[in-house]
């Protein structure tokens, strides 16, 4: 049952300056910053605790694939020093413990209402305030509304009929329960081979009697090389955290890396393979793909990296037909989010693991006892859905958001998301989206991008308060120019060639638009900083009682 805001909140908390939706990395930090400004703020969170992604995704093998020491907040040097990451890539429980520690350490919980979903947010032009409605039918209002609803929080199931008929156990990676789930002795099916499937499959394979993996599109995956962190390397990072954080912010993806200086096809195959091998051995998301300037720009250059990885798959997987089925051939390397794994390809050498190629034999229906493809029926005791997310716009689209003149965000975005700097929209004063579409977000270390957006939003609100303005709204011209710029930069790359969730291609009927900003974390920060330094160029600042922009 949803909590009651009226019951939970003190009278001061009801007379709010700001409402934040979501209590993951973004919502927690935004609350911390708005408190510093002295704003009366309430966070509303659908889950019954903090953590966001790391609250919901409790599937076996769930862990970050940006290194722990890097995938963490930088705003508090004390927090950096006192927290001990134990592995190169932290597990979901460890990251959730970290976010709980953050909530406790900064006493954030008292301003969070849990177990409550925001269903609507309407702008009242007369009062110049946002009214938010929850699934408990509560209504609260505030001057500012900040969406920290997550890029990968609206999970989705496959569009295949008959799921309600299926009598076995079902589990969704992105909605995993709190109880430990074991698959010992069971015939298990996993649908989906994106990041979550690739992390979960090796562990489920060790427990299950038989594991059948249903794959629509194979992904490029590289070995994570996960290991315990040594005391020495933790101490070294802690001693140099300021320089390390600066390097993150100055790197394209928010992950420090040597910038490429050469073009792939200007070197020999031997040189290329040596470089790719070094990247492969590093066990991270950026080194192999960042080997050459043109990997994400030139199909022929890209193919050299793609073929390097396919050769690795062939070297590991003993059955050549299975190796080929696991080898991506329908999109350039890096244009779908690459994965890091621990023993993924090796898992397909196990006698209890079977691979079904849904491109050859599509899913037809769920039955009472399993799954039917166009070729065969599979009897299954349990099905795991690792079928991804309605990414970047799904959580926002699930809320009935209406701005000035009652205009719905869903209608403004019917041909794809439109905003300015990923953070604000024309027609929606004082509404901010943290790592919204058209910002670097999912192409970056998200904690770096979250902190950048939160800091920018906080500075913007502080500016309004200092200068006596009540509201800020992106102009249509600035929004149009940003949408155009993001599309142009994207079109310069190979990204639009993939049927990826970056393109909305995994959700039937979703407009095909390349949603993240690929210009890089430093360039994006610079643009945001320039906009602020120029008196919030591209925004209209509105005094209370004045008409808003037209
Ligand atoms: C399995 C997995 C692994 C990942 N690994 C990495 C990684 O290694 N590196 C990286 O950079 N990124 C990674 N990501 C992306 C990850 O989502 C971000 O790094 C980060 O956790 C996002 O934080 P957030 O606060 O923006 O959103 P989230 O953590 O998604 O939190 C959003 C919160 O908003 C709540 N919410 C949404 N809508 C409503 C509503 N209407 N009402 C109330 N509450 C609502 C949700 O319940 C959720 O708790 C991963 C994602 C997944 C799914």
Coordinates of C-alpha atoms and ligand atoms in Angstrom, one line a residue:
X1 CA 0.0 0.0 0.0
X2 CA 1.2 3.5 -0.8
X3 CA 2.3 5.7 2.1
X4 CA 0.4 8.8 2.9
X5 CA 2.3 12.0 2.3
X6 CA -0.2 13.9 4.4
X7 CA 0.4 11.5 7.3
X8 CA 4.2 11.3 6.9
X9 CA 5.0 15.0 6.3
X10 CA 5.1 17.7 8.9
X11 CA 3.2 20.9 8.1
X12 CA 6.5 22.5 7.1
X13 CA 7.2 19.6 4.8
X14 CA 3.9 20.1 3.1
X15 CA 4.6 23.8 2.4
X16 CA 7.3 22.7 0.0
X17 CA 9.8 24.4 -2.1
X18 CA 10.7 21.3 -4.1
X19 CA 9.6 17.8 -4.8
X20 CA 12.1 15.2 -6.1
X21 CA 10.8 12.0 -7.6
X22 CA 13.1 9.1 -7.1
X23 CA 15.6 8.1 -4.4
X24 CA 18.5 6.6 -6.4
X25 CA 21.9 8.2 -6.9
X26 CA 20.3 11.2 -8.4
X27 CA 17.4 11.9 -6.0
X28 CA 19.6 11.4 -2.9
X29 CA 22.2 13.8 -4.0
X30 CA 19.6 16.4 -5.2
X31 CA 18.0 16.2 -1.8
X32 CA 21.4 16.8 -0.1
X33 CA 22.1 19.8 -2.3
X34 CA 18.6 21.4 -1.9
X35 CA 18.8 21.1 1.8
X36 CA 22.1 23.0 1.7
X37 CA 20.2 25.8 -0.1
X38 CA 17.6 25.7 2.7
X39 CA 14.8 24.5 0.5
X40 CA 12.0 22.6 2.1
X41 CA 12.1 19.4 0.0
X42 CA 10.3 16.1 -0.2
X43 CA 11.5 13.0 -2.1
X44 CA 8.8 10.6 -3.3
X45 CA 10.0 7.1 -4.1
X46 CA 8.0 4.1 -5.3
X47 CA 10.3 1.5 -3.6
X48 CA 10.2 1.0 0.1
X49 CA 13.8 2.1 0.5
X50 CA 16.6 4.1 -1.1
X51 CA 18.9 2.8 -3.9
X52 CA 17.0 3.1 -7.2
X53 CA 18.6 0.8 -9.7
X54 CA 20.5 -0.9 -6.9
X55 CA 17.3 -1.4 -4.9
X56 CA 15.4 -3.1 -7.8
X57 CA 18.1 -5.1 -9.7
X58 CA 18.9 -7.8 -7.2
X59 CA 19.4 -10.6 -9.7
X60 CA 22.3 -13.0 -9.3
X61 CA 25.5 -11.5 -10.6
X62 CA 24.3 -7.9 -10.6
X63 CA 27.2 -5.5 -10.3
X64 CA 28.4 -2.2 -11.8
X65 CA 30.5 -2.2 -14.9
X66 CA 32.1 1.1 -14.2
X67 CA 34.8 0.5 -11.6
X68 CA 33.6 1.0 -8.0
X69 CA 36.2 3.6 -7.0
X70 CA 34.9 5.6 -10.0
X71 CA 31.2 4.7 -9.7
X72 CA 30.7 6.7 -6.5
X73 CA 29.9 10.2 -5.3
X74 CA 32.6 12.8 -5.4
X75 CA 30.8 15.5 -3.4
X76 CA 32.0 14.5 0.0
X77 CA 35.7 13.9 0.6
X78 CA 34.8 12.4 4.0
X79 CA 32.5 9.9 2.4
X80 CA 35.2 9.1 -0.2
X81 CA 37.7 8.4 2.6
X82 CA 35.4 6.4 4.9
X83 CA 33.8 4.1 2.4
X84 CA 35.7 0.9 1.5
X85 CA 35.0 -0.7 -1.9
X86 CA 36.1 -4.3 -1.8
X87 CA 36.0 -5.3 -5.5
X88 CA 37.0 -3.8 -8.8
X89 CA 33.3 -4.0 -9.8
X90 CA 31.1 -3.9 -6.7
X91 CA 28.2 -6.2 -6.4
X92 CA 24.6 -5.0 -6.1
X93 CA 24.4 -5.6 -2.3
X94 CA 27.6 -3.6 -1.8
X95 CA 26.4 -0.6 -3.9
X96 CA 23.0 -0.7 -2.1
X97 CA 24.9 -0.7 1.3
X98 CA 26.8 2.3 0.0
X99 CA 23.6 4.2 -0.9
X100 CA 22.0 3.3 2.5
X101 CA 25.1 4.5 4.2
X102 CA 24.9 7.8 2.2
X103 CA 21.2 8.2 3.2
X104 CA 22.0 7.6 6.9
X105 CA 25.2 9.6 7.0
X106 CA 23.5 12.7 5.6
X107 CA 20.3 12.0 7.5
X108 CA 18.3 12.0 4.2
X109 CA 15.5 9.5 5.0
X110 CA 13.4 12.0 7.1
X111 CA 12.6 13.9 3.9
X112 CA 11.7 10.8 1.8
X113 CA 8.3 9.2 1.4
X114 CA 8.7 5.6 0.4
X115 CA 6.3 3.1 -1.2
X116 CA 4.6 5.9 -3.1
X117 CA 4.4 6.3 -6.8
X118 CA 3.9 9.7 -8.5
X119 CA 1.2 9.3 -11.1
X120 CA 0.7 12.9 -12.2
X121 CA 2.4 16.3 -12.1
X122 CA 0.5 19.4 -13.3
X123 CA 1.7 22.9 -13.5
X124 CA -0.7 25.5 -12.0
X125 CA 0.1 28.7 -13.9
X126 CA -1.9 30.9 -11.6
X127 CA 0.0 29.7 -8.4
X128 CA 3.2 29.1 -10.4
X129 CA 3.5 25.7 -8.6
X130 CA 3.6 22.1 -9.5
X131 CA 0.9 19.8 -8.1
X132 CA 1.9 16.2 -7.8
X133 CA -0.5 13.4 -7.4
X134 CA 0.4 10.0 -6.0
X135 CA -1.0 6.5 -6.2
X136 CA -2.4 7.1 -2.7
X137 CA -4.4 9.9 -4.3
X138 CA -2.5 12.4 -2.2
X139 CA -1.7 15.8 -3.7
X140 CA 1.2 18.0 -2.7
X141 CA 2.6 21.0 -4.5
X142 CA 5.9 22.8 -4.7
X143 CA 7.6 25.6 -6.6
X144 CA 10.2 23.2 -8.2
X145 CA 9.7 19.6 -9.4
X146 CA 12.8 17.5 -10.1
X147 CA 12.6 14.2 -11.9
X148 CA 15.2 11.8 -10.6
X149 CA 13.2 8.9 -12.0
X150 CA 16.2 7.2 -13.7
X151 CA 17.1 6.3 -17.3
X152 CA 16.9 2.6 -16.8
X153 CA 14.0 2.2 -14.2
X154 CA 11.0 1.4 -16.4
X155 CA 11.5 -2.3 -17.1
X156 CA 9.7 -4.1 -19.8
X157 CA 8.6 -7.6 -20.6
X158 CA 8.6 -9.2 -24.1
X159 CA 5.6 -8.6 -26.3
X160 CA 4.7 -12.3 -26.6
X161 CA 1.2 -13.6 -25.8
X162 CA 0.2 -16.0 -23.1
X163 CA 2.4 -15.0 -20.1
X164 CA -0.7 -15.2 -17.8
X165 CA -1.1 -18.8 -18.8
X166 CA 2.4 -19.9 -17.6
X167 CA 2.2 -21.8 -14.3
X168 CA 6.0 -21.9 -13.4
X169 CA 8.0 -19.4 -11.5
X170 CA 8.8 -16.1 -13.2
X171 CA 11.5 -13.5 -12.2
X172 CA 12.3 -10.2 -13.8
X173 CA 15.9 -9.1 -13.3
X174 CA 14.9 -5.4 -12.9
X175 CA 12.2 -6.3 -10.3
X176 CA 14.0 -9.1 -8.4
X177 CA 12.4 -9.8 -5.0
X178 CA 14.2 -9.3 -1.7
X179 CA 14.3 -13.1 -0.9
X180 CA 17.2 -15.2 -2.2
X181 CA 16.2 -17.1 -5.3
X182 CA 17.8 -20.4 -6.1
X183 CA 17.4 -22.5 -9.3
X184 CA 18.8 -25.8 -8.1
X185 CA 17.5 -28.8 -10.0
X186 CA 15.2 -26.6 -12.2
X187 CA 14.7 -26.3 -15.9
X188 CA 15.2 -22.6 -16.3
X189 CA 14.8 -20.3 -19.3
X190 CA 16.4 -16.8 -19.5
X191 CA 15.0 -14.4 -22.1
X192 CA 17.4 -11.6 -23.0
X193 CA 21.1 -11.3 -23.4
X194 CA 21.8 -7.6 -22.6
X195 CA 23.9 -6.5 -19.6
X196 CA 21.6 -8.1 -17.0
X197 CA 21.3 -11.4 -18.8
X198 CA 25.0 -11.6 -19.5
X199 CA 25.7 -11.1 -15.7
X200 CA 23.0 -13.5 -14.5
X201 CA 23.4 -16.4 -17.0
X202 CA 26.7 -17.8 -15.7
X203 CA 25.4 -18.0 -12.2
X204 CA 22.0 -19.4 -13.0
X205 CA 23.8 -22.0 -15.2
X206 CA 25.8 -23.2 -12.1
X207 CA 22.5 -23.9 -10.2
X208 CA 20.0 -25.0 -12.8
X209 CA 19.6 -28.6 -14.0
X210 CA 19.1 -27.2 -17.5
X211 CA 19.4 -23.6 -18.7
X212 CA 18.0 -22.5 -22.0
X213 CA 19.0 -19.0 -23.1
X214 CA 16.6 -17.3 -25.5
X215 CA 18.6 -14.8 -27.5
X216 CA 17.2 -12.2 -30.0
X217 CA 20.4 -10.2 -30.5
X218 CA 23.8 -11.2 -29.4
X219 CA 25.9 -8.5 -27.7
X220 CA 29.5 -7.7 -27.6
X221 CA 30.8 -8.7 -24.2
X222 CA 34.3 -8.3 -22.7
X223 CA 35.8 -10.0 -19.6
X224 CA 35.4 -7.8 -16.6
X225 CA 38.6 -9.1 -15.0
X226 CA 36.8 -8.6 -11.7
X227 CA 38.9 -9.1 -8.5
X228 CA 39.2 -7.9 -5.0
X229 CA 40.8 -4.5 -4.7
X230 CA 44.1 -4.4 -3.0
X231 CA 44.6 -2.2 0.1
X232 CA 47.4 -0.5 -1.8
X233 CA 45.3 0.6 -4.8
X234 CA 42.4 1.8 -2.6
X235 CA 44.9 3.8 -0.6
X236 CA 46.5 5.2 -3.7
X237 CA 43.1 6.3 -5.1
X238 CA 42.0 7.8 -1.8
X239 CA 45.2 9.8 -1.6
X240 CA 44.6 11.2 -5.0
X241 CA 40.8 11.4 -5.2
X242 CA 40.7 15.1 -6.2
X243 CA 42.9 14.5 -9.2
X244 CA 41.1 11.3 -10.0
X245 CA 37.7 13.0 -10.0
X246 CA 39.0 15.8 -12.2
X247 CA 40.3 13.2 -14.6
X248 CA 36.8 11.6 -14.7
X249 CA 35.1 14.9 -15.4
X250 CA 37.6 15.6 -18.2
X251 CA 37.2 12.2 -19.9
X252 CA 34.7 11.6 -22.6
X253 CA 32.6 9.0 -20.8
X254 CA 33.4 10.1 -17.2
X255 CA 35.8 7.2 -17.0
X256 CA 39.5 8.2 -17.1
X257 CA 41.1 6.8 -20.3
X258 CA 44.0 7.6 -22.6
X259 CA 42.5 9.5 -25.6
X260 CA 43.0 7.7 -28.9
X261 CA 45.4 9.4 -31.3
X262 CA 45.4 7.1 -34.3
X263 CA 42.9 6.0 -37.0
X264 CA 42.4 2.2 -37.0
X265 CA 42.9 1.7 -40.7
X266 CA 46.1 3.7 -40.7
X267 CA 47.8 0.9 -38.8
X268 CA 48.5 -2.8 -39.5
X269 CA 46.3 -5.6 -38.4
X270 CA 49.0 -6.8 -36.1
X271 CA 49.3 -3.4 -34.4
X272 CA 45.5 -3.2 -34.1
X273 CA 45.1 -6.6 -32.6
X274 CA 47.9 -5.9 -30.1
X275 CA 46.1 -2.7 -29.1
X276 CA 42.7 -4.5 -28.9
X277 CA 44.2 -7.2 -26.8
X278 CA 45.6 -4.7 -24.4
X279 CA 42.1 -3.1 -24.1
X280 CA 40.5 -6.6 -23.8
X281 CA 42.9 -7.4 -20.9
X282 CA 42.1 -4.2 -19.1
X283 CA 38.6 -5.4 -18.4
X284 CA 36.7 -2.2 -18.8
X285 CA 34.1 -0.6 -21.0
X286 CA 36.2 2.1 -22.6
X287 CA 39.7 0.8 -23.4
X288 CA 39.0 -1.5 -26.4
X289 CA 36.5 0.8 -28.0
X290 CA 38.7 3.8 -27.3
X291 CA 41.7 2.3 -29.1
X292 CA 41.2 4.4 -32.2
X293 CA 39.6 7.7 -33.1
X294 CA 37.3 6.3 -35.7
X295 CA 35.9 3.1 -34.1
X296 CA 32.5 4.8 -33.6
X297 CA 32.7 6.8 -36.8
X298 CA 33.9 4.6 -39.6
X299 CA 32.2 1.2 -40.3
X300 CA 35.4 -0.3 -41.7
X301 CA 37.4 0.7 -38.6
X302 CA 34.6 -0.6 -36.4
X303 CA 34.6 -3.9 -38.1
X304 CA 38.3 -4.5 -37.1
X305 CA 37.3 -4.2 -33.4
X306 CA 34.1 -6.2 -33.9
X307 CA 36.0 -9.0 -35.6
X308 CA 38.6 -9.1 -32.9
X309 CA 35.8 -9.8 -30.4
X310 CA 34.2 -12.4 -32.6
X311 CA 37.5 -14.2 -32.8
X312 CA 37.6 -14.2 -29.0
X313 CA 34.2 -15.7 -28.9
X314 CA 35.2 -18.4 -31.4
X315 CA 38.3 -19.1 -29.3
X316 CA 36.2 -19.7 -26.2
X317 CA 33.1 -21.4 -27.4
X318 CA 33.8 -25.0 -28.5
X319 CA 30.7 -25.5 -30.7
X320 CA 31.3 -23.4 -33.8
X321 CA 27.5 -23.0 -34.5
X322 CA 26.9 -21.8 -30.9
X323 CA 29.9 -19.4 -31.3
X324 CA 28.5 -18.0 -34.5
X325 CA 25.1 -17.5 -32.9
X326 CA 26.7 -15.6 -30.0
X327 CA 28.6 -13.4 -32.5
X328 CA 27.1 -10.0 -33.1
X329 CA 26.8 -9.2 -36.8
X330 CA 23.8 -6.8 -37.1
X331 CA 25.2 -3.6 -35.6
X332 CA 28.6 -2.0 -35.2
X333 CA 30.6 -2.6 -32.0
X334 CA 29.8 0.0 -29.3
X335 CA 26.5 1.2 -30.8
X336 CA 24.6 -1.0 -28.4
X337 CA 25.9 -0.8 -24.8
X338 CA 28.8 -3.2 -24.6
X339 CA 28.8 -5.6 -21.7
X340 CA 31.4 -6.8 -19.2
X341 CA 31.1 -10.4 -18.0
X342 CA 32.6 -13.1 -15.8
X343 CA 32.6 -16.3 -17.7
X344 CA 29.7 -15.6 -20.0
X345 CA 31.0 -17.2 -23.2
X346 CA 32.5 -20.1 -21.3
X347 CA 29.0 -20.8 -19.9
X348 CA 27.9 -22.0 -23.3
X349 CA 30.4 -24.9 -23.2
X350 CA 28.5 -26.4 -20.2
X351 CA 26.4 -29.5 -21.1
X352 CA 23.4 -28.1 -19.2
X353 CA 23.3 -24.8 -21.2
X354 CA 21.4 -24.5 -24.5
X355 CA 21.2 -21.4 -26.8
X356 CA 18.0 -20.6 -28.8
X357 CA 18.4 -18.1 -31.7
X358 CA 15.1 -16.2 -31.7
X359 CA 16.1 -14.6 -35.0
X360 CA 15.8 -18.0 -36.6
X361 CA 13.0 -19.3 -34.5
X362 CA 11.0 -16.5 -32.9
X363 CA 9.1 -16.7 -29.7
X364 CA 5.5 -17.5 -30.4
X365 CA 3.8 -17.8 -27.0
X366 CA 4.1 -18.7 -23.4
X367 CA 2.2 -21.9 -22.5
X368 CA 1.2 -23.4 -19.2
X369 CA 4.4 -25.2 -19.0
X370 CA 6.9 -23.2 -20.9
X371 CA 7.8 -21.3 -24.1
X372 CA 6.9 -22.1 -27.7
X373 CA 9.1 -20.9 -30.5
X374 CA 8.3 -21.3 -34.1
X375 CA 10.3 -24.5 -34.0
X376 CA 9.9 -26.1 -30.7
X377 CA 8.2 -26.2 -27.2
X378 CA 10.5 -25.8 -24.2
X379 CA 9.3 -27.2 -20.8
X380 CA 10.5 -24.8 -18.1
X381 CA 10.1 -24.7 -14.3
X382 CA 11.2 -21.0 -14.1
X383 CA 11.6 -18.2 -16.6
X384 CA 13.8 -15.2 -16.0
X385 CA 13.1 -12.0 -17.9
X386 CA 16.2 -10.0 -18.6
X387 CA 14.3 -8.0 -21.2
X388 CA 15.5 -4.5 -20.5
X389 CA 13.9 -1.1 -20.1
X390 CA 11.9 1.5 -21.8
X391 CA 15.0 3.5 -21.5
X392 CA 15.5 7.2 -20.9
X393 CA 11.9 8.3 -21.4
X394 CA 9.9 5.3 -19.9
X395 CA 9.7 6.5 -16.3
X396 CA 8.9 10.1 -17.3
X397 CA 6.3 8.8 -19.8
X398 CA 4.6 6.8 -17.1
X399 CA 3.7 10.0 -15.3
X400 CA 0.9 12.3 -16.6
X401 CA 3.0 15.5 -16.8
X402 CA 1.2 18.7 -17.9
X403 CA 2.9 22.0 -18.2
X404 CA 1.7 25.5 -19.1
X405 CA -1.7 25.6 -20.8
X406 CA -2.3 22.0 -19.8
X407 CA 0.0 20.7 -22.5
X408 CA 1.0 17.1 -21.9
X409 CA 4.7 16.1 -22.1
X410 CA 3.6 13.0 -23.9
X411 CA 2.2 15.0 -26.8
X412 CA 5.3 17.3 -26.9
X413 CA 7.5 14.2 -27.1
X414 CA 5.3 12.2 -29.5
X415 CA 8.0 12.3 -32.1
X416 CA 10.9 11.8 -29.6
X417 CA 12.2 13.7 -26.6
X418 CA 12.7 17.5 -26.8
X419 CA 14.4 19.6 -24.2
X420 CA 17.3 21.9 -23.5
X421 CA 20.5 20.4 -22.2
X422 CA 18.6 17.3 -21.2
X423 CA 17.5 19.2 -18.1
X424 CA 14.6 21.5 -18.9
X425 CA 11.7 21.9 -21.3
X426 CA 9.9 24.8 -23.0
X427 CA 6.4 25.0 -21.6
X428 CA 7.4 23.3 -18.3
X429 CA 8.7 26.0 -16.0
X430 CA 10.6 24.9 -12.9
X431 CA 10.6 21.3 -14.0
X432 CA 14.0 19.7 -14.2
X433 CA 15.1 16.2 -15.3
X434 CA 18.3 14.8 -14.0
X435 CA 20.2 13.0 -16.8
X436 CA 17.2 13.4 -19.0
X437 CA 17.3 12.3 -22.7
X438 CA 19.6 14.4 -24.9
X439 CA 22.3 14.5 -22.2
X440 CA 25.4 12.2 -21.9
X441 CA 23.7 10.1 -19.2
X442 CA 23.8 6.4 -20.3
X443 CA 26.9 7.0 -22.5
X444 CA 28.8 8.0 -19.4
X445 CA 29.7 7.0 -15.9
X446 CA 26.3 7.9 -14.6
X447 CA 27.3 9.2 -11.2
X448 CA 29.6 11.8 -12.9
X449 CA 26.7 12.9 -15.1
X450 CA 24.2 12.9 -12.2
X451 CA 26.4 15.0 -10.0
X452 CA 27.0 17.5 -12.9
X453 CA 23.2 17.8 -13.6
X454 CA 22.3 18.1 -9.9
X455 CA 25.0 20.8 -9.3
X456 CA 23.7 22.7 -12.3
X457 CA 20.1 22.5 -11.2
X458 CA 21.0 23.6 -7.7
X459 CA 23.0 26.5 -9.0
X460 CA 20.1 27.5 -11.2
X461 CA 17.7 27.5 -8.3
X462 CA 20.2 29.4 -6.1
X463 CA 20.5 32.0 -8.9
X464 CA 16.7 32.4 -9.0
X465 CA 16.5 32.9 -5.3
X466 CA 19.4 35.4 -5.3
X467 CA 18.0 37.5 -8.1
X468 CA 14.4 37.5 -7.0
X469 CA 13.0 35.3 -9.9
X470 CA 10.4 32.7 -9.3
X471 CA 10.6 30.5 -12.3
X472 CA 12.9 29.4 -15.1
X473 CA 11.8 28.0 -18.4
X474 CA 13.8 26.9 -21.5
X475 CA 12.9 28.9 -24.6
X476 CA 11.5 27.1 -27.6
X477 CA 14.4 28.4 -29.7
X478 CA 17.0 27.1 -27.3
X479 CA 15.2 23.7 -27.1
X480 CA 14.9 23.4 -30.9
X481 CA 18.6 24.3 -31.3
X482 CA 19.7 21.7 -28.7
X483 CA 17.5 18.9 -30.2
X484 CA 19.0 19.7 -33.6
X485 CA 22.6 19.7 -32.2
X486 CA 22.2 16.4 -30.4
X487 CA 20.8 14.8 -33.5
X488 CA 23.6 16.2 -35.7
X489 CA 26.3 15.0 -33.4
X490 CA 24.7 11.6 -33.1
X491 CA 24.3 11.4 -36.9
X492 CA 28.1 11.9 -37.3
X493 CA 28.6 8.5 -35.5
X494 CA 27.6 4.9 -36.1
X495 CA 25.1 4.9 -33.2
X496 CA 22.0 5.5 -35.3
X497 CA 22.8 2.3 -37.3
X498 CA 21.8 0.0 -34.4
X499 CA 18.4 -1.2 -33.3
X500 CA 19.3 -0.3 -29.7
X501 CA 17.5 1.0 -26.7
X502 CA 19.5 4.2 -27.2
X503 CA 17.3 4.5 -30.3
X504 CA 14.1 3.4 -28.6
X505 CA 14.1 0.4 -31.0
X506 CA 13.4 -2.2 -28.2
X507 CA 9.9 -0.7 -27.5
X508 CA 7.3 -1.2 -30.2
X509 CA 5.9 2.1 -31.4
X510 CA 8.6 4.3 -29.7
X511 CA 9.9 7.0 -32.0
X512 CA 13.4 6.1 -33.4
X513 CA 15.5 8.9 -32.1
X514 CA 19.1 8.6 -30.9
X515 CA 18.5 9.9 -27.3
X516 CA 21.8 10.4 -25.5
X517 CA 24.2 13.3 -26.3
X518 CA 27.3 11.8 -27.7
X519 CA 29.4 15.0 -27.7
X520 CA 31.2 13.9 -24.4
X521 CA 31.0 14.7 -20.7
X522 CA 33.5 17.6 -20.7
X523 CA 32.0 19.3 -23.7
X524 CA 28.5 19.0 -22.2
X525 CA 29.6 20.4 -18.9
X526 CA 31.3 23.3 -20.7
X527 CA 28.1 24.1 -22.6
X528 CA 26.0 23.9 -19.4
X529 CA 28.5 26.1 -17.5
X530 CA 28.5 28.7 -20.4
X531 CA 24.7 28.8 -20.3
X532 CA 24.8 29.6 -16.6
X533 CA 27.6 32.1 -16.9
X534 CA 25.7 34.0 -19.6
X535 CA 22.8 34.5 -17.2
X536 CA 21.0 31.3 -18.2
X537 CA 21.2 31.9 -21.9
X538 CA 18.3 30.1 -23.6
X539 CA 16.1 30.3 -20.6
X540 CA 13.4 32.8 -19.6
X541 CA 13.6 33.9 -16.0
X542 CA 10.2 34.8 -14.7
X543 CA 9.2 37.0 -11.7
X544 CA 6.2 35.9 -9.6
X545 CA 3.0 37.3 -11.1
X546 CA 4.7 38.0 -14.5
X547 CA 3.4 36.2 -17.6
X548 CA 5.5 33.3 -18.6
X549 CA 7.3 33.0 -22.0
X550 CA 5.2 32.4 -25.0
Ligands
LIG1 C1 21.7 -3.6 -13.7 C2 22.2 -2.2 -13.9 C3 23.5 -1.9 -13.8 C4 24.0 -0.7 -14.0 N1 25.4 -0.4 -13.9 C5 25.8 0.8 -14.2 C6 27.2 1.1 -14.1 O1 28.1 0.2 -13.8 N2 27.6 2.3 -14.4 C7 26.8 3.3 -14.7 O2 27.2 4.5 -14.9 N3 25.5 3.1 -14.7 C8 25.0 1.9 -14.5 N4 23.6 1.6 -14.6 C9 22.7 2.8 -14.8 C10 22.1 3.2 -13.5 O3 20.7 3.3 -13.7 C11 22.7 4.5 -13.0 O4 24.1 4.4 -12.8 C12 22.2 5.1 -11.7 O5 22.0 4.1 -10.7 C13 20.9 5.9 -12.0 O6 20.5 6.6 -10.8 P1 19.2 7.5 -10.8 O7 19.0 7.9 -9.4 O8 19.3 8.5 -11.9 O9 18.0 6.5 -11.3 P2 17.5 5.1 -10.6 O10 18.6 4.5 -9.8 O11 16.9 4.3 -11.7 O12 16.4 5.6 -9.6 C14 15.2 6.1 -10.0 C15 14.2 5.9 -8.9 O13 13.0 6.6 -9.2 C16 11.9 5.9 -8.8 N5 10.8 6.3 -9.6 C17 10.6 6.3 -10.9 N6 9.4 6.7 -11.3 C18 8.8 7.0 -10.1 C19 7.5 7.5 -9.9 N7 6.6 7.8 -10.8 N8 7.1 7.7 -8.6 C20 8.0 7.4 -7.6 N9 9.2 6.9 -7.8 C21 9.6 6.7 -9.1 C22 12.3 4.4 -9.0 O14 11.6 3.5 -8.2 C23 13.8 4.4 -8.7 O15 14.0 4.1 -7.4 C24 23.1 0.4 -14.4 C25 21.8 0.1 -14.5 C26 21.3 -1.2 -14.3 C27 19.9 -1.5 -14.5

